[in-house]
mmCIF file of C-alpha atoms in Angstrom:
data_model
loop_
_atom_site.group_PDB
_atom_site.id
_atom_site.type_symbol
_atom_site.label_atom_id
_atom_site.label_comp_id
_atom_site.label_asym_id
_atom_site.label_seq_id
_atom_site.Cartn_x
_atom_site.Cartn_y
_atom_site.Cartn_z
ATOM 1 C CA MET A 1 165.401 160.030 81.451
ATOM 2 C CA LYS A 2 165.606 162.429 78.468
ATOM 3 C CA ARG A 3 162.561 164.203 80.027
ATOM 4 C CA TYR A 4 164.950 165.228 82.851
ATOM 5 C CA SER A 5 167.691 166.671 80.493
ATOM 6 C CA ASP A 6 167.601 169.983 82.386
ATOM 7 C CA CYS A 7 168.793 168.210 85.645
ATOM 8 C CA PRO A 8 172.295 167.585 86.796
ATOM 9 C CA GLN A 9 173.679 164.072 86.610
ATOM 10 C CA VAL A 10 173.525 163.435 90.297
ATOM 11 C CA LEU A 11 169.791 164.262 90.333
ATOM 12 C CA ARG A 12 169.116 162.154 87.241
ATOM 13 C CA GLU A 13 170.797 159.123 88.956
ATOM 14 C CA PHE A 14 168.641 159.695 92.032
ATOM 15 C CA LEU A 15 165.575 159.667 89.893
ATOM 16 C CA ILE A 16 166.588 156.633 88.039
ATOM 17 C CA TYR A 17 167.379 154.869 91.368
ATOM 18 C CA HIS A 18 163.952 155.465 92.742
ATOM 19 C CA GLU A 19 162.138 154.679 89.487
ATOM 20 C CA ASN A 20 163.952 151.466 88.524
ATOM 21 C CA ILE A 21 165.346 150.141 91.838
ATOM 22 C CA MET A 22 162.823 151.353 94.350
ATOM 23 C CA GLY A 23 159.905 150.892 91.882
ATOM 24 C CA GLN A 24 158.181 154.127 92.893
ATOM 25 C CA SER A 25 155.299 155.488 90.973
ATOM 26 C CA PRO A 26 155.673 157.970 88.036
ATOM 27 C CA LEU A 27 153.799 160.550 90.145
ATOM 28 C CA THR A 28 156.302 160.187 93.020
ATOM 29 C CA ILE A 29 159.302 160.426 90.515
ATOM 30 C CA SER A 30 157.659 163.538 88.963
ATOM 31 C CA GLU A 31 157.277 165.189 92.459
ATOM 32 C CA TYR A 32 160.928 164.395 93.334
ATOM 33 C CA TYR A 33 161.971 166.004 90.009
ATOM 34 C CA LEU A 34 159.979 169.181 90.500
ATOM 35 C CA ASP A 35 160.797 169.635 94.134
ATOM 36 C CA LEU A 36 164.549 169.022 93.922
ATOM 37 C CA ARG A 37 164.951 171.048 90.786
ATOM 38 C CA MET A 38 163.266 173.988 92.560
ATOM 39 C CA PHE A 39 165.449 173.423 95.653
ATOM 40 C CA LEU A 40 168.763 173.304 93.667
ATOM 41 C CA ARG A 41 167.732 176.421 91.640
ATOM 42 C CA PHE A 42 167.044 178.252 94.918
ATOM 43 C CA ILE A 43 170.409 177.348 96.417
ATOM 44 C CA LYS A 44 172.233 178.330 93.216
ATOM 45 C CA LEU A 45 170.340 181.721 93.108
ATOM 46 C CA MET A 46 171.524 182.377 96.693
ATOM 47 C CA ARG A 47 175.047 181.337 96.026
ATOM 48 C CA ASN A 48 175.545 183.297 92.796
ATOM 49 C CA ASP A 49 175.489 187.085 92.091
ATOM 50 C CA MET A 50 172.650 187.069 89.753
ATOM 51 C CA PRO A 51 170.553 190.078 88.519
ATOM 52 C CA ILE A 52 167.693 190.852 91.002
ATOM 53 C CA SER A 53 165.183 190.151 88.189
ATOM 54 C CA THR A 54 166.341 186.546 87.786
ATOM 55 C CA GLN A 55 163.396 184.153 87.881
ATOM 56 C CA LEU A 56 163.938 180.864 89.822
ATOM 57 C CA ASP A 57 162.465 178.810 86.935
ATOM 58 C CA ASP A 58 165.067 180.243 84.473
ATOM 59 C CA ILE A 59 168.161 179.125 86.396
ATOM 60 C CA ASP A 60 170.181 176.423 84.792
ATOM 61 C CA ILE A 61 171.392 173.695 87.293
ATOM 62 C CA ARG A 62 172.924 171.242 84.847
ATOM 63 C CA ASP A 63 176.352 172.186 86.209
ATOM 64 C CA VAL A 64 175.514 171.297 89.793
ATOM 65 C CA ASP A 65 177.880 168.537 91.055
ATOM 66 C CA ILE A 66 178.442 166.656 94.319
ATOM 67 C CA ALA A 67 180.812 169.318 95.568
ATOM 68 C CA PHE A 68 178.086 171.898 95.243
ATOM 69 C CA ILE A 69 175.629 169.704 97.056
ATOM 70 C CA GLN A 70 178.176 168.911 99.787
ATOM 71 C CA SER A 71 178.345 172.696 100.488
ATOM 72 C CA ILE A 72 174.567 172.788 101.344
ATOM 73 C CA ASP A 73 173.943 173.109 105.055
ATOM 74 C CA THR A 74 170.972 173.213 107.398
ATOM 75 C CA SER A 75 170.746 177.025 107.215
ATOM 76 C CA ASP A 76 170.376 176.769 103.455
ATOM 77 C CA VAL A 77 167.415 174.445 103.819
ATOM 78 C CA PHE A 78 165.856 176.765 106.363
ATOM 79 C CA ASP A 79 166.216 179.610 103.864
ATOM 80 C CA PHE A 80 164.454 177.520 101.216
ATOM 81 C CA LEU A 81 161.594 176.590 103.617
ATOM 82 C CA SER A 82 161.273 180.301 104.562
ATOM 83 C CA TYR A 83 161.140 181.218 100.871
ATOM 84 C CA LEU A 84 158.312 178.573 100.301
ATOM 85 C CA ALA A 85 156.444 179.861 103.287
ATOM 86 C CA ASN A 86 156.628 183.560 102.575
ATOM 87 C CA ASP A 87 157.787 184.358 99.020
ATOM 88 C CA ARG A 88 156.813 181.539 96.700
ATOM 89 C CA ALA A 89 153.908 182.481 94.501
ATOM 90 C CA ILE A 90 150.924 180.174 94.847
ATOM 91 C CA ASN A 91 149.439 181.103 91.450
ATOM 92 C CA PRO A 92 152.318 182.757 89.587
ATOM 93 C CA ASP A 93 150.368 183.257 86.391
ATOM 94 C CA SER A 94 147.840 185.411 88.131
ATOM 95 C CA THR A 95 147.957 189.236 87.842
ATOM 96 C CA SER A 96 147.839 189.375 91.661
ATOM 97 C CA PRO A 97 149.225 186.133 92.964
ATOM 98 C CA ASP A 98 149.172 185.102 96.558
ATOM 99 C CA TYR A 99 152.445 184.179 98.222
ATOM 100 C CA GLY A 100 153.384 181.394 100.666
ATOM 101 C CA ILE A 101 152.533 177.785 99.939
ATOM 102 C CA SER A 102 150.800 175.546 102.459
ATOM 103 C CA ALA A 103 152.468 173.598 105.259
ATOM 104 C CA ALA A 104 151.495 170.322 103.533
ATOM 105 C CA ALA A 105 153.226 171.391 100.284
ATOM 106 C CA ARG A 106 156.315 172.540 102.158
ATOM 107 C CA ALA A 107 156.445 169.211 103.987
ATOM 108 C CA ARG A 108 156.295 167.313 100.694
ATOM 109 C CA LYS A 109 159.241 169.290 99.335
ATOM 110 C CA LEU A 110 161.259 168.720 102.561
ATOM 111 C CA SER A 111 160.454 165.031 102.235
ATOM 112 C CA SER A 112 161.855 165.036 98.756
ATOM 113 C CA ILE A 113 165.049 166.825 100.053
ATOM 114 C CA LYS A 114 165.318 164.299 102.828
ATOM 115 C CA SER A 115 165.069 161.413 100.348
ATOM 116 C CA PHE A 116 167.763 162.952 98.255
ATOM 117 C CA PHE A 117 170.281 163.416 100.969
ATOM 118 C CA LYS A 118 169.467 159.944 102.369
ATOM 119 C CA TYR A 119 170.232 158.518 98.946
ATOM 120 C CA LEU A 120 173.510 160.401 98.792
ATOM 121 C CA THR A 121 174.633 159.462 102.402
ATOM 122 C CA VAL A 122 173.210 156.011 102.956
ATOM 123 C CA ARG A 123 172.618 154.401 99.618
ATOM 124 C CA THR A 124 175.464 155.650 97.481
ATOM 125 C CA LYS A 125 177.754 157.144 100.238
ATOM 126 C CA GLN A 126 178.726 160.174 98.046
ATOM 127 C CA LEU A 127 178.318 162.361 101.153
ATOM 128 C CA GLN A 128 179.282 161.886 104.741
ATOM 129 C CA ASP A 129 176.974 164.404 106.405
ATOM 130 C CA ASN A 130 173.255 164.774 106.058
ATOM 131 C CA PRO A 131 172.132 168.316 106.843
ATOM 132 C CA VAL A 132 168.488 167.467 106.965
ATOM 133 C CA ALA A 133 168.568 164.207 108.896
ATOM 134 C CA ASP A 134 167.179 165.788 112.064
ATOM 135 C CA LEU A 135 165.139 168.531 110.473
ATOM 136 C CA GLU A 136 161.501 168.478 111.551
ATOM 137 C CA TYR A 137 158.560 168.808 109.155
ATOM 138 C CA PRO A 138 156.281 171.822 109.095
ATOM 139 C CA LYS A 139 153.315 171.302 111.479
ATOM 140 C CA LEU A 140 150.279 170.329 109.620
ATOM 141 C CA ARG A 141 146.705 171.249 110.609
ATOM 142 C CA LYS A 142 145.092 167.988 111.581
ATOM 143 C CA SER A 143 141.897 167.133 109.735
ATOM 144 C CA LEU A 144 139.996 163.905 109.920
ATOM 145 C CA PRO A 145 139.359 162.240 106.605
ATOM 146 C CA LYS A 146 135.730 161.953 105.506
ATOM 147 C CA TYR A 147 134.214 158.527 105.767
ATOM 148 C CA LEU A 148 130.705 156.961 105.708
ATOM 149 C CA THR A 149 128.938 155.900 108.875
ATOM 150 C CA MET A 150 127.643 152.474 109.369
ATOM 151 C CA GLU A 151 124.138 153.610 108.442
ATOM 152 C CA GLN A 152 125.427 155.459 105.336
ATOM 153 C CA SER A 153 127.419 152.407 104.223
ATOM 154 C CA ALA A 154 124.328 150.212 104.560
ATOM 155 C CA ALA A 155 122.304 152.762 102.508
ATOM 156 C CA LEU A 156 125.007 152.787 99.843
ATOM 157 C CA LEU A 157 124.955 148.980 99.517
ATOM 158 C CA GLN A 158 121.175 148.832 99.462
ATOM 159 C CA ALA A 159 120.989 151.475 96.759
ATOM 160 C CA VAL A 160 122.895 149.481 94.193
ATOM 161 C CA SER A 161 120.655 148.378 91.228
ATOM 162 C CA GLY A 162 120.580 148.403 87.516
ATOM 163 C CA GLN A 163 122.137 146.327 84.677
ATOM 164 C CA ASN A 164 125.456 145.926 86.458
ATOM 165 C CA GLU A 165 123.992 145.464 89.969
ATOM 166 C CA LYS A 166 126.038 142.322 90.893
ATOM 167 C CA ARG A 167 129.289 143.795 89.647
ATOM 168 C CA ASP A 168 128.734 147.139 91.257
ATOM 169 C CA TYR A 169 127.734 145.578 94.486
ATOM 170 C CA ALA A 170 130.838 143.335 94.616
ATOM 171 C CA ILE A 171 133.004 146.393 93.883
ATOM 172 C CA LEU A 172 131.579 148.463 96.741
ATOM 173 C CA MET A 173 131.822 145.409 99.089
ATOM 174 C CA LEU A 174 135.515 145.182 98.213
ATOM 175 C CA PHE A 175 136.056 148.871 98.880
ATOM 176 C CA LEU A 176 134.235 148.834 102.166
ATOM 177 C CA ASN A 177 135.660 145.574 103.437
ATOM 178 C CA CYS A 178 139.236 145.546 102.062
ATOM 179 C CA GLY A 179 140.003 149.236 101.832
ATOM 180 C CA ILE A 180 141.802 148.815 98.456
ATOM 181 C CA ARG A 181 142.613 151.693 96.090
ATOM 182 C CA ARG A 182 140.607 152.199 92.850
ATOM 183 C CA SER A 183 143.812 151.466 90.779
ATOM 184 C CA GLU A 184 144.203 148.174 92.800
ATOM 185 C CA LEU A 185 140.549 147.142 92.160
ATOM 186 C CA VAL A 186 140.914 147.834 88.383
ATOM 187 C CA GLY A 187 144.005 145.685 88.335
ATOM 188 C CA LEU A 188 142.405 142.662 90.022
ATOM 189 C CA ASN A 189 142.326 139.405 87.902
ATOM 190 C CA ILE A 190 140.020 136.447 88.496
ATOM 191 C CA SER A 191 143.086 134.526 89.562
ATOM 192 C CA ASP A 192 143.682 137.068 92.371
ATOM 193 C CA VAL A 193 140.498 135.937 94.164
ATOM 194 C CA TYR A 194 141.147 133.221 96.771
ATOM 195 C CA GLU A 195 138.748 131.644 99.190
ATOM 196 C CA ASP A 196 138.963 134.331 101.833
ATOM 197 C CA ARG A 197 141.326 136.914 100.430
ATOM 198 C CA ILE A 198 142.450 138.738 97.339
ATOM 199 C CA ARG A 199 145.961 139.316 95.993
ATOM 200 C CA VAL A 200 146.456 143.013 95.447
ATOM 201 C CA VAL A 201 149.190 144.792 93.504
ATOM 202 C CA GLY A 202 149.770 148.118 95.036
ATOM 203 C CA LYS A 203 152.026 151.065 94.626
ATOM 204 C CA GLY A 204 155.453 150.215 93.351
ATOM 205 C CA ASN A 205 154.168 146.868 92.048
ATOM 206 C CA LYS A 206 154.267 145.590 95.708
ATOM 207 C CA GLU A 207 151.955 142.683 96.357
ATOM 208 C CA ARG A 208 149.815 141.939 99.439
ATOM 209 C CA PHE A 209 147.047 139.750 100.544
ATOM 210 C CA VAL A 210 143.927 141.247 101.911
ATOM 211 C CA TYR A 211 141.342 139.220 103.721
ATOM 212 C CA PHE A 212 137.620 139.724 103.463
ATOM 213 C CA GLY A 213 134.476 138.507 105.330
ATOM 214 C CA LYS A 214 131.805 136.009 104.334
ATOM 215 C CA ALA A 215 129.412 138.672 103.045
ATOM 216 C CA CYS A 216 132.047 139.983 100.723
ATOM 217 C CA ARG A 217 132.808 136.465 99.566
ATOM 218 C CA LYS A 218 129.105 135.962 98.793
ATOM 219 C CA ALA A 219 128.988 139.248 96.714
ATOM 220 C CA ILE A 220 132.002 138.125 94.692
ATOM 221 C CA ASP A 221 130.576 134.669 94.077
ATOM 222 C CA ALA A 222 127.288 136.169 92.914
ATOM 223 C CA TYR A 223 129.113 138.365 90.495
ATOM 224 C CA LEU A 224 131.400 135.589 89.226
ATOM 225 C CA VAL A 225 128.367 133.627 88.001
ATOM 226 C CA GLU A 226 127.657 136.632 85.630
ATOM 227 C CA ARG A 227 131.346 137.389 84.816
ATOM 228 C CA ASN A 228 132.076 133.764 83.820
ATOM 229 C CA GLN A 229 129.537 134.120 81.071
ATOM 230 C CA LYS A 230 131.347 137.113 79.497
ATOM 231 C CA GLU A 231 134.420 137.194 77.263
ATOM 232 C CA LEU A 232 136.455 140.314 77.808
ATOM 233 C CA SER A 233 139.321 141.738 75.592
ATOM 234 C CA ASP A 234 141.498 141.001 78.558
ATOM 235 C CA ASN A 235 139.860 137.844 79.923
ATOM 236 C CA ARG A 236 142.024 137.826 82.991
ATOM 237 C CA ALA A 237 140.275 140.884 84.418
ATOM 238 C CA LEU A 238 137.945 140.329 87.357
ATOM 239 C CA PHE A 239 135.739 143.273 86.514
ATOM 240 C CA GLY A 240 134.644 144.179 83.053
ATOM 241 C CA SER A 241 133.008 147.236 81.437
ATOM 242 C CA ARG A 242 129.995 147.553 79.129
ATOM 243 C CA ASP A 243 132.166 147.414 76.021
ATOM 244 C CA ASN A 244 133.818 144.159 77.306
ATOM 245 C CA ASN A 245 137.165 145.661 78.373
ATOM 246 C CA ARG A 246 138.805 145.679 81.713
ATOM 247 C CA ILE A 247 136.927 148.192 83.815
ATOM 248 C CA SER A 248 138.637 151.636 84.037
ATOM 249 C CA VAL A 249 139.341 153.855 86.939
ATOM 250 C CA THR A 250 136.987 156.456 85.420
ATOM 251 C CA ALA A 251 134.185 153.869 85.192
ATOM 252 C CA VAL A 252 134.678 152.864 88.855
ATOM 253 C CA HIS A 253 134.523 156.551 89.814
ATOM 254 C CA ARG A 254 131.215 156.946 87.941
ATOM 255 C CA LEU A 255 129.601 153.858 89.450
ATOM 256 C CA VAL A 256 130.500 154.913 92.999
ATOM 257 C CA LYS A 257 129.116 158.405 92.383
ATOM 258 C CA LYS A 258 125.903 156.871 90.910
ATOM 259 C CA ALA A 259 125.447 154.654 94.018
ATOM 260 C CA LEU A 260 126.040 157.636 96.332
ATOM 261 C CA LEU A 261 123.457 159.679 94.631
ATOM 262 C CA LYS A 262 120.959 156.819 94.713
ATOM 263 C CA ALA A 263 121.649 156.346 98.467
ATOM 264 C CA GLY A 264 120.898 160.072 99.073
ATOM 265 C CA LEU A 265 124.533 160.896 99.889
ATOM 266 C CA ASP A 266 126.538 163.942 98.752
ATOM 267 C CA SER A 267 128.515 162.684 95.881
ATOM 268 C CA THR A 268 130.721 165.767 96.048
ATOM 269 C CA GLN A 269 131.870 164.870 99.489
ATOM 270 C CA TYR A 270 132.454 161.127 99.087
ATOM 271 C CA SER A 271 134.302 159.101 96.564
ATOM 272 C CA ALA A 272 135.883 155.582 96.144
ATOM 273 C CA HIS A 273 138.832 156.876 98.110
ATOM 274 C CA LYS A 274 136.451 157.880 100.997
ATOM 275 C CA LEU A 275 135.244 154.264 100.976
ATOM 276 C CA ARG A 276 138.790 153.280 101.678
ATOM 277 C CA HIS A 277 138.828 155.682 104.625
ATOM 278 C CA THR A 278 135.553 154.129 105.732
ATOM 279 C CA ALA A 279 137.011 150.584 105.698
ATOM 280 C CA ALA A 280 140.027 151.774 107.807
ATOM 281 C CA THR A 281 137.784 153.651 110.298
ATOM 282 C CA MET A 282 135.460 150.694 110.737
ATOM 283 C CA MET A 283 138.394 148.357 111.302
ATOM 284 C CA LEU A 284 139.870 150.588 113.959
ATOM 285 C CA SER A 285 136.511 151.069 115.625
ATOM 286 C CA GLY A 286 136.213 147.296 115.700
ATOM 287 C CA GLY A 287 139.325 147.130 117.873
ATOM 288 C CA VAL A 288 141.908 146.254 115.132
ATOM 289 C CA ASP A 289 145.432 147.453 115.946
ATOM 290 C CA VAL A 290 146.449 150.492 113.834
ATOM 291 C CA LYS A 291 149.627 148.729 112.538
ATOM 292 C CA THR A 292 147.506 145.823 111.190
ATOM 293 C CA VAL A 293 145.152 148.300 109.528
ATOM 294 C CA GLN A 294 148.092 149.946 107.874
ATOM 295 C CA GLU A 295 149.285 146.641 106.479
ATOM 296 C CA VAL A 296 145.790 145.862 105.217
ATOM 297 C CA LEU A 297 145.791 149.172 103.375
ATOM 298 C CA GLY A 298 149.132 148.763 101.950
ATOM 299 C CA HIS A 299 150.559 152.032 103.088
ATOM 300 C CA GLU A 300 153.981 152.685 101.432
ATOM 301 C CA ASN A 301 155.817 153.279 104.694
ATOM 302 C CA LEU A 302 155.241 149.647 105.698
ATOM 303 C CA ASN A 303 157.633 148.641 102.927
ATOM 304 C CA THR A 304 160.529 150.496 104.534
ATOM 305 C CA THR A 305 160.028 149.649 108.237
ATOM 306 C CA GLN A 306 160.433 146.279 109.844
ATOM 307 C CA ILE A 307 158.029 146.895 112.640
ATOM 308 C CA TYR A 308 155.045 145.597 110.654
ATOM 309 C CA THR A 309 156.766 142.432 109.135
ATOM 310 C CA HIS A 310 156.077 140.273 112.231
ATOM 311 C CA ILE A 311 152.240 140.614 112.002
ATOM 312 C CA GLU A 312 150.833 137.220 111.446
ATOM 313 C CA SER A 313 148.447 136.589 108.496
ATOM 314 C CA THR A 314 145.972 135.400 110.995
ATOM 315 C CA GLU A 315 145.845 139.005 112.464
ATOM 316 C CA LEU A 316 145.037 140.247 108.886
ATOM 317 C CA LYS A 317 142.199 137.896 108.648
ATOM 318 C CA ILE A 318 140.845 138.997 112.109
ATOM 319 C CA ALA A 319 141.089 142.627 110.834
ATOM 320 C CA ALA A 320 138.776 141.669 107.961
ATOM 321 C CA GLU A 321 136.257 139.853 110.255
ATOM 322 C CA ALA A 322 136.380 142.685 112.842
ATOM 323 C CA ASN A 323 135.202 145.168 110.237
ATOM 324 C CA PRO A 324 131.565 145.643 110.994
ATOM 325 C CA LEU A 325 130.896 146.116 107.299
ATOM 326 C CA SER A 326 131.870 142.472 106.645
ATOM 327 C CA LYS A 327 128.519 141.495 108.276
ATOM 328 C CA LEU A 328 126.409 143.652 105.904
ATOM 329 C CA ASP A 329 124.684 141.425 103.342
ATOM 330 C CA PHE A 330 121.998 142.716 100.991
ATOM 331 C CA ASP A 331 121.542 139.656 98.909
ATOM 332 C CA LYS A 332 121.967 140.510 95.196
ATOM 333 C CA SER A 333 122.005 136.864 93.934
#
């Protein structure tokens, strides 16, 4: 945690807890660090008689202690959110910066603050009162994620060709049927493939099983015939690259874009992540309960709520079979 040497001890302990105990990703820890550092700097600026020219990023918060944090109330948080909405520069290095960050960015910073105070009140009990417990998030403009239609998905699968045809086809089938992330696909080992499901290691090293349909199983089997003839530098890997290493996230990105172009689809509008949206949308349109779909996708909030723990594995298998894409089969064997 030397990289957080500009933080007070209480904030460093929070970051250590979420990194080592909660197992959250480096990106999440970095966001907590930046958001909470900005928040504490703002509060200190408001509390102290500093020159009007003082820049928020220049404020030293290493002396902030639990007594200082205990003095923070709801109105202080409202002031911070108001600053973000009206006075925070979007592009501070510009000669004419715009001011006021988006509702989504403000919501993320409020989420970091909520996590910090929950840690102090519930986890470590250093504080009794949580000033943000009932604070509502800024309203976000709702926008539907982009996804492929059934016809576009079929066109994408049919477009797969070339030297790595069986590999690429199996990868696209896994994306469309299981809705896994690129990083999860890259991390798959041969031993993670079972008869009707795969074992996925998701965010925070949390494991889950995701079921797939018969067409997806067929695509994987066709690829495994080819894969078993190769020796990779990491021979556990399910998917290999041209240079016989484990396939990379970048390589997966390229192969998806290549298939999209061949299918006549706009590769600037769609990506591997959009295939994840497609899988979720198709499952929901097939009548699968939204909570089951969330478990299939491995959304992080399912690790902190008990409501989804009672879903039977048979329901997860039904989710895979209910996905209309599980019936698509363009034989590449």
